[in-house]
Coordinates of C-alpha atoms and ligand atoms in Angstrom, one line a residue:
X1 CA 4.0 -15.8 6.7
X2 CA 0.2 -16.8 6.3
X3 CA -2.1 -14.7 4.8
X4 CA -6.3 -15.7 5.7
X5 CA -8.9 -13.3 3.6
X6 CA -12.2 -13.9 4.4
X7 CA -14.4 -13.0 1.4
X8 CA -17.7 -13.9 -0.4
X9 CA -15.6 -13.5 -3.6
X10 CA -12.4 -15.8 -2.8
X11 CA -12.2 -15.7 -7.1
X12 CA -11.4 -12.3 -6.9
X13 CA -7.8 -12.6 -5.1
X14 CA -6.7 -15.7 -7.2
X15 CA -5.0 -14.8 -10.8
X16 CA -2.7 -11.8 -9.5
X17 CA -1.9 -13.8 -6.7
X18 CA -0.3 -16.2 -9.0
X19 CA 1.5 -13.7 -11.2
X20 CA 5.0 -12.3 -11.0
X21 CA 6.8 -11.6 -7.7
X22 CA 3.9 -12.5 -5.1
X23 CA 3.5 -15.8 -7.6
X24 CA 7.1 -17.0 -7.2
X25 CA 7.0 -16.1 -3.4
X26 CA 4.1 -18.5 -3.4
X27 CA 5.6 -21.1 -5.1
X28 CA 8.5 -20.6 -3.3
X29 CA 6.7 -21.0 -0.1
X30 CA 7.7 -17.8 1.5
X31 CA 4.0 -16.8 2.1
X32 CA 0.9 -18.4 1.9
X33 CA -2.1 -16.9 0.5
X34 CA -5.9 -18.6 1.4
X35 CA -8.7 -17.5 0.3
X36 CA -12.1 -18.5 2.5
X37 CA -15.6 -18.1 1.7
X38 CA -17.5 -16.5 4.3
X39 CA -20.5 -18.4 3.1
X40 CA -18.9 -21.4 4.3
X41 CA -19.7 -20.3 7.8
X42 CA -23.2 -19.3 7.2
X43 CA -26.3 -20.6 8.6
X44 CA -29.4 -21.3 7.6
X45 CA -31.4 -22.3 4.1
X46 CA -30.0 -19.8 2.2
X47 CA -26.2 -19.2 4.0
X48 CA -26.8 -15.5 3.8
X49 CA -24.3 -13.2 5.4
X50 CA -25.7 -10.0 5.3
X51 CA -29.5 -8.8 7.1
X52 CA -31.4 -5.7 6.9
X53 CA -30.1 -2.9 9.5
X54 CA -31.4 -2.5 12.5
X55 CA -33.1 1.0 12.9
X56 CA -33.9 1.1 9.5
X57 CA -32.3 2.2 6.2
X58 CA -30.9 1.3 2.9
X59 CA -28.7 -1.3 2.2
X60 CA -27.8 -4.5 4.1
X61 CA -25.1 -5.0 6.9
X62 CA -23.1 -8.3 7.8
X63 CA -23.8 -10.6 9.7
X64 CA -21.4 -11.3 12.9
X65 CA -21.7 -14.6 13.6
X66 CA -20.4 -16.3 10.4
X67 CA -16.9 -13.8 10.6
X68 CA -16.6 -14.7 14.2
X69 CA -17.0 -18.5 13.2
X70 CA -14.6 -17.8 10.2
X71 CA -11.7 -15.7 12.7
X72 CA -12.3 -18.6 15.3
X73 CA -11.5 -21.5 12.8
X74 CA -8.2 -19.3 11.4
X75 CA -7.2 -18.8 14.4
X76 CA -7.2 -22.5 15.2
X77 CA -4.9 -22.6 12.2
X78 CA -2.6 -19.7 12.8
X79 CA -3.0 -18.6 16.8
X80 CA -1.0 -15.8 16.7
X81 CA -2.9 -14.3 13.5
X82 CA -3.9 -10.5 13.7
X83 CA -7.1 -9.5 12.4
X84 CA -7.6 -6.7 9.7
X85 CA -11.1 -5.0 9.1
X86 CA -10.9 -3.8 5.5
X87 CA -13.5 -0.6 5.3
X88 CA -13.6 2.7 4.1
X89 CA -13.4 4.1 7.8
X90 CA -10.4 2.3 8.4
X91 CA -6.9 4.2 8.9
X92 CA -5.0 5.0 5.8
X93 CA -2.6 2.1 5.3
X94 CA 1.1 3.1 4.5
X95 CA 4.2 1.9 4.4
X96 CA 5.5 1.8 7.8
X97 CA 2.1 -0.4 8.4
X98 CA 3.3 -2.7 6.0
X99 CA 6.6 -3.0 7.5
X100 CA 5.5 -3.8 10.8
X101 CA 3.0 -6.3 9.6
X102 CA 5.8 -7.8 8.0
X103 CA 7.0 -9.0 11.2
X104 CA 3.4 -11.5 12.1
X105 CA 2.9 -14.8 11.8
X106 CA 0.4 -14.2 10.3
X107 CA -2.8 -12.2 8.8
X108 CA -6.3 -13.1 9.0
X109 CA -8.1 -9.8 6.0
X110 CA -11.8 -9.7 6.7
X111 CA -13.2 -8.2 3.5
X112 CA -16.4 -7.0 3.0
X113 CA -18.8 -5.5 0.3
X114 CA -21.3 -2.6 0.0
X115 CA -22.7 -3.7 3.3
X116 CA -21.2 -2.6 6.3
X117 CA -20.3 -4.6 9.3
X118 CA -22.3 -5.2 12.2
X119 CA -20.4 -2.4 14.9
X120 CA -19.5 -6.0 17.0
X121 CA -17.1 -6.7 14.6
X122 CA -14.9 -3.7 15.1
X123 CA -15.3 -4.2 19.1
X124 CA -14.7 -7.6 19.5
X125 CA -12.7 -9.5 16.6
X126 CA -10.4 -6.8 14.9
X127 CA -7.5 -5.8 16.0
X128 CA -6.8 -3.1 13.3
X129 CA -9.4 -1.3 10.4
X130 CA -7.6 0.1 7.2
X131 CA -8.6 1.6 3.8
X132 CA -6.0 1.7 1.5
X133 CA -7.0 5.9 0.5
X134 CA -9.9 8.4 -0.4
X135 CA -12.0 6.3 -2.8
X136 CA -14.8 4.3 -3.0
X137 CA -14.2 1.2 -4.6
X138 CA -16.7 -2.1 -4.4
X139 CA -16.0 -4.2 -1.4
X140 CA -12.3 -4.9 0.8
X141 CA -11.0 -7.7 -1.8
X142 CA -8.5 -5.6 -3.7
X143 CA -7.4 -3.7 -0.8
X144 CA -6.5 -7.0 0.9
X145 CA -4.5 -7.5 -2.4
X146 CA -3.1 -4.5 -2.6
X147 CA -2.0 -4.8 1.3
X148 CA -0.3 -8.6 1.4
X149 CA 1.3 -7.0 -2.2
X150 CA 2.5 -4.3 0.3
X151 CA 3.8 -6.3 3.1
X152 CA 5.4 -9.7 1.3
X153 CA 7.9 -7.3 -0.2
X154 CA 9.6 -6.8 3.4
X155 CA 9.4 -10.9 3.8
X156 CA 13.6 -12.3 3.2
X157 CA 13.4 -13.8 -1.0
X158 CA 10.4 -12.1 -1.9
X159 CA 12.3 -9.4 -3.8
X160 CA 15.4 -10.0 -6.1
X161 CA 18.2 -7.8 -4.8
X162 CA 17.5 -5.7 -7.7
X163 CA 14.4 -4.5 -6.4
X164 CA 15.7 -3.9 -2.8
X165 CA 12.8 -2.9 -0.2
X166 CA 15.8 -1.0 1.3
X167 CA 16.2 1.6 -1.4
X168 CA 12.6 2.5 -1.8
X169 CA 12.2 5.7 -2.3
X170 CA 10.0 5.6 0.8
X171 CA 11.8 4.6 3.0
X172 CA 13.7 7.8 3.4
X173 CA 10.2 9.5 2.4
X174 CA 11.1 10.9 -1.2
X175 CA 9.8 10.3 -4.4
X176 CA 12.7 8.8 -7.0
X177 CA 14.8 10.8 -9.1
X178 CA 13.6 10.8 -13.1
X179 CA 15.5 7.8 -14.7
X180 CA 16.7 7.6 -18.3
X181 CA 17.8 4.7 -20.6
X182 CA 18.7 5.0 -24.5
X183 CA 18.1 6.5 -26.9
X184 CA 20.1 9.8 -25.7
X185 CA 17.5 11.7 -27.7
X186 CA 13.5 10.9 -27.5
X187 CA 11.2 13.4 -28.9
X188 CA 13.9 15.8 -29.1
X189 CA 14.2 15.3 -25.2
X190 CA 18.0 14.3 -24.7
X191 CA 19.3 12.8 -21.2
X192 CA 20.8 15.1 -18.9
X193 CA 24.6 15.6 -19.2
X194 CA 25.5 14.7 -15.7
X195 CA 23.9 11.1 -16.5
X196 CA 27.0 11.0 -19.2
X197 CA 29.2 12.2 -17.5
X198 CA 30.8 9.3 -15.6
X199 CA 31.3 11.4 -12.4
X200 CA 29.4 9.3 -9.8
X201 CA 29.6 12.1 -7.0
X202 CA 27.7 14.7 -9.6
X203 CA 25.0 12.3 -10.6
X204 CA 24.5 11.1 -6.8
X205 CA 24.3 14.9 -6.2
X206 CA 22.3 15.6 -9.2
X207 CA 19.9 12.5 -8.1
X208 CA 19.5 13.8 -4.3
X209 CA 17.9 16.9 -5.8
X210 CA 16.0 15.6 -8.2
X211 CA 14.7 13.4 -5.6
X212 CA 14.2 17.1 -3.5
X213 CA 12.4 18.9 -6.1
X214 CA 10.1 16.4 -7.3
X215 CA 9.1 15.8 -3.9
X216 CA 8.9 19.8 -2.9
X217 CA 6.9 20.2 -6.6
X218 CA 4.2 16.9 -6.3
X219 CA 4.2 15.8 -2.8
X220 CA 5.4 18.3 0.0
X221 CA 3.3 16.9 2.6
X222 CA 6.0 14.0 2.4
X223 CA 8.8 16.7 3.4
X224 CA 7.6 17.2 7.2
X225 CA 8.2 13.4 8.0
X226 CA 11.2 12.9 5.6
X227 CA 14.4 11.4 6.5
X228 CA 16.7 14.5 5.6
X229 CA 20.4 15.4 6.1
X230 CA 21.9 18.9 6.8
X231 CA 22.6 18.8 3.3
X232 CA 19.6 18.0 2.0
X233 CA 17.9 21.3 4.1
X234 CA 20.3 23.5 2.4
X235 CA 19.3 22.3 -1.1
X236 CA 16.0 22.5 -0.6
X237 CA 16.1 25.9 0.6
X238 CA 18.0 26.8 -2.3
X239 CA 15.5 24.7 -4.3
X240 CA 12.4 26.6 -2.3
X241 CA 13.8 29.7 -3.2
X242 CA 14.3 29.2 -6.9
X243 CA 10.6 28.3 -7.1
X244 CA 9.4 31.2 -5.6
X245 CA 11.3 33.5 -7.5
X246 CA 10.1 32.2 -10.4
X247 CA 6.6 32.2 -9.2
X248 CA 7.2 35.2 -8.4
X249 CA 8.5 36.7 -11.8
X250 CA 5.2 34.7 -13.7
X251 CA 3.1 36.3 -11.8
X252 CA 4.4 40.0 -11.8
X253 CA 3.6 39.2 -16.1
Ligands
LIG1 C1 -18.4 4.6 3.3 C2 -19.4 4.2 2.2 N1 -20.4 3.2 2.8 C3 -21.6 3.9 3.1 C4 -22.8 3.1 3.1 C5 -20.6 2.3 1.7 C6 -19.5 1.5 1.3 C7 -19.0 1.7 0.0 C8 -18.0 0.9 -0.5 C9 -19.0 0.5 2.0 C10 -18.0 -0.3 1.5 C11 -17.5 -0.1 0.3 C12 -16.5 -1.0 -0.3 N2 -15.1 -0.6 0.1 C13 -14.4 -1.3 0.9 O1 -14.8 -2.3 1.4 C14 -13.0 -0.8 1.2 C15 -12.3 0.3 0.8 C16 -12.7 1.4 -0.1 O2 -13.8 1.5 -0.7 N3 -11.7 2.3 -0.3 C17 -10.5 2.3 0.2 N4 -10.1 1.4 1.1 C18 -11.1 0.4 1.3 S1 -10.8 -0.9 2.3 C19 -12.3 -1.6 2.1

């Protein structure tokens, strides 16, 4: 697979993109990463990208002409390329996005900075706008990062088996269990019993719970769209109920 980003910063995406797992999938040649400078399809004395909005206001917006010039020549490259709009507007980008988007040809990340994109953009060269969450950060560079991070995991040899993308803990939609190595004792904290125990149908058990309560204590949004057994209701009810007693007792005190 063939990642594009289109950037005035190309610097920004090159060290991690030569570290660790993505780096070895590089070299490997099970994905491509290029970075392009948008100023390279610029016009004019000074190449500039970005003009002053029209109706007035602060700040400056880009320019569509050099990112049309830019999608048209990647395109010529990779034909079947889809085109990502990285803004703050964009949909929130998750994990079943970067599964699917596993499955392209390729990529072509359009990144910009403070300034916004000309609206023409959006309704004629992208195919799909994501943020990657609820922050404001300083242009679209690391969220294209943090998306091909996202999606060259699902790509066959990007992962050791050790790090399988099919026991994520999203992919059934739980957060992991807690995991312990030695010593048995840390800061008087010893390992659970279970994990010594040997019995590998009471730690599965123990783990599937964990897995239950962290996600019913941190994140219980993720409950509505997780993948759960008949099982798994039942404990968590039992697990629901314990918490609300409890609540209950602390605040009868
Ligand atoms: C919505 C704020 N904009 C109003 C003028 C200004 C603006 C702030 C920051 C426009 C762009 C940016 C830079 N951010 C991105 O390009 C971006 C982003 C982000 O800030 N958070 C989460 N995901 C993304 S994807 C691209």
């Amino acid at each position: 697979m063939i990642f594009h980003v289109v950037t005035l910063f190309p610097e920004m995406l090159d060290s991690p993109l030569r570290e660790s797992i993505l780096g070895r999938a590089v070299k490997q040649g099970l994905i491509a990463v290029e970075t392009h400078n948008l100023r390279d399809w610029a016009e004019g004395k000074h190449l500039s990208c970005d003009d002053a909005p029209y109706g007035g206001g602060d700040g400056m917006v880009l320019k569509p002409e050099p990112l049309a010039r830019a999608v048209a020549a990647l395109k010529r490259r990779t034909p079947a390329a889809r085109v990502l709009l990285m803004s703050p507007q964009g949909v929130p980008f998750d994990q079943q996005h970067a599964r699917r988007l596993s499955t392209e040809e390729g990529l072509i990340f359009l990144c910009g900075r403070y300034a916004g994109f000309d609206e023409r953009v959006r309704a004629t060269l992208v195919d799909e706008e994501f943020s990657i969450g609820d922050f404001v950060l300083t242009g679209g560079e690391l969220p294209a990062l943090v998306m091909i991070d996202a999606i060259a995991r699902y790509l066959p040899g990007v992962l050791g088996s050790a790090d399988s993308v099919t026991s994520d803990s999203f992919t059934d939609g739980l957060l992991e269990y807690p995991q312990y190595t030695r010593p048995p004792v840390f800061n008087d904290v010893a390992v659970p019993d279970v994990l010594l125990s040997g019995d590998h149908r009471r730690i599965n058990a123990w783990r599937r719970e964990q897995q239950l309560l962290r996600t019913l204590q941190r994140r219980p949004d993720l409950l509505e769209k997780a993948d759960l057994s008949a099982d798994d209701r039942r404990i968590l009810e039992g697990l629901r109920g314990e918490t609300d007693r409890l609540f209950t007792q602390r605040s009868n005190n």
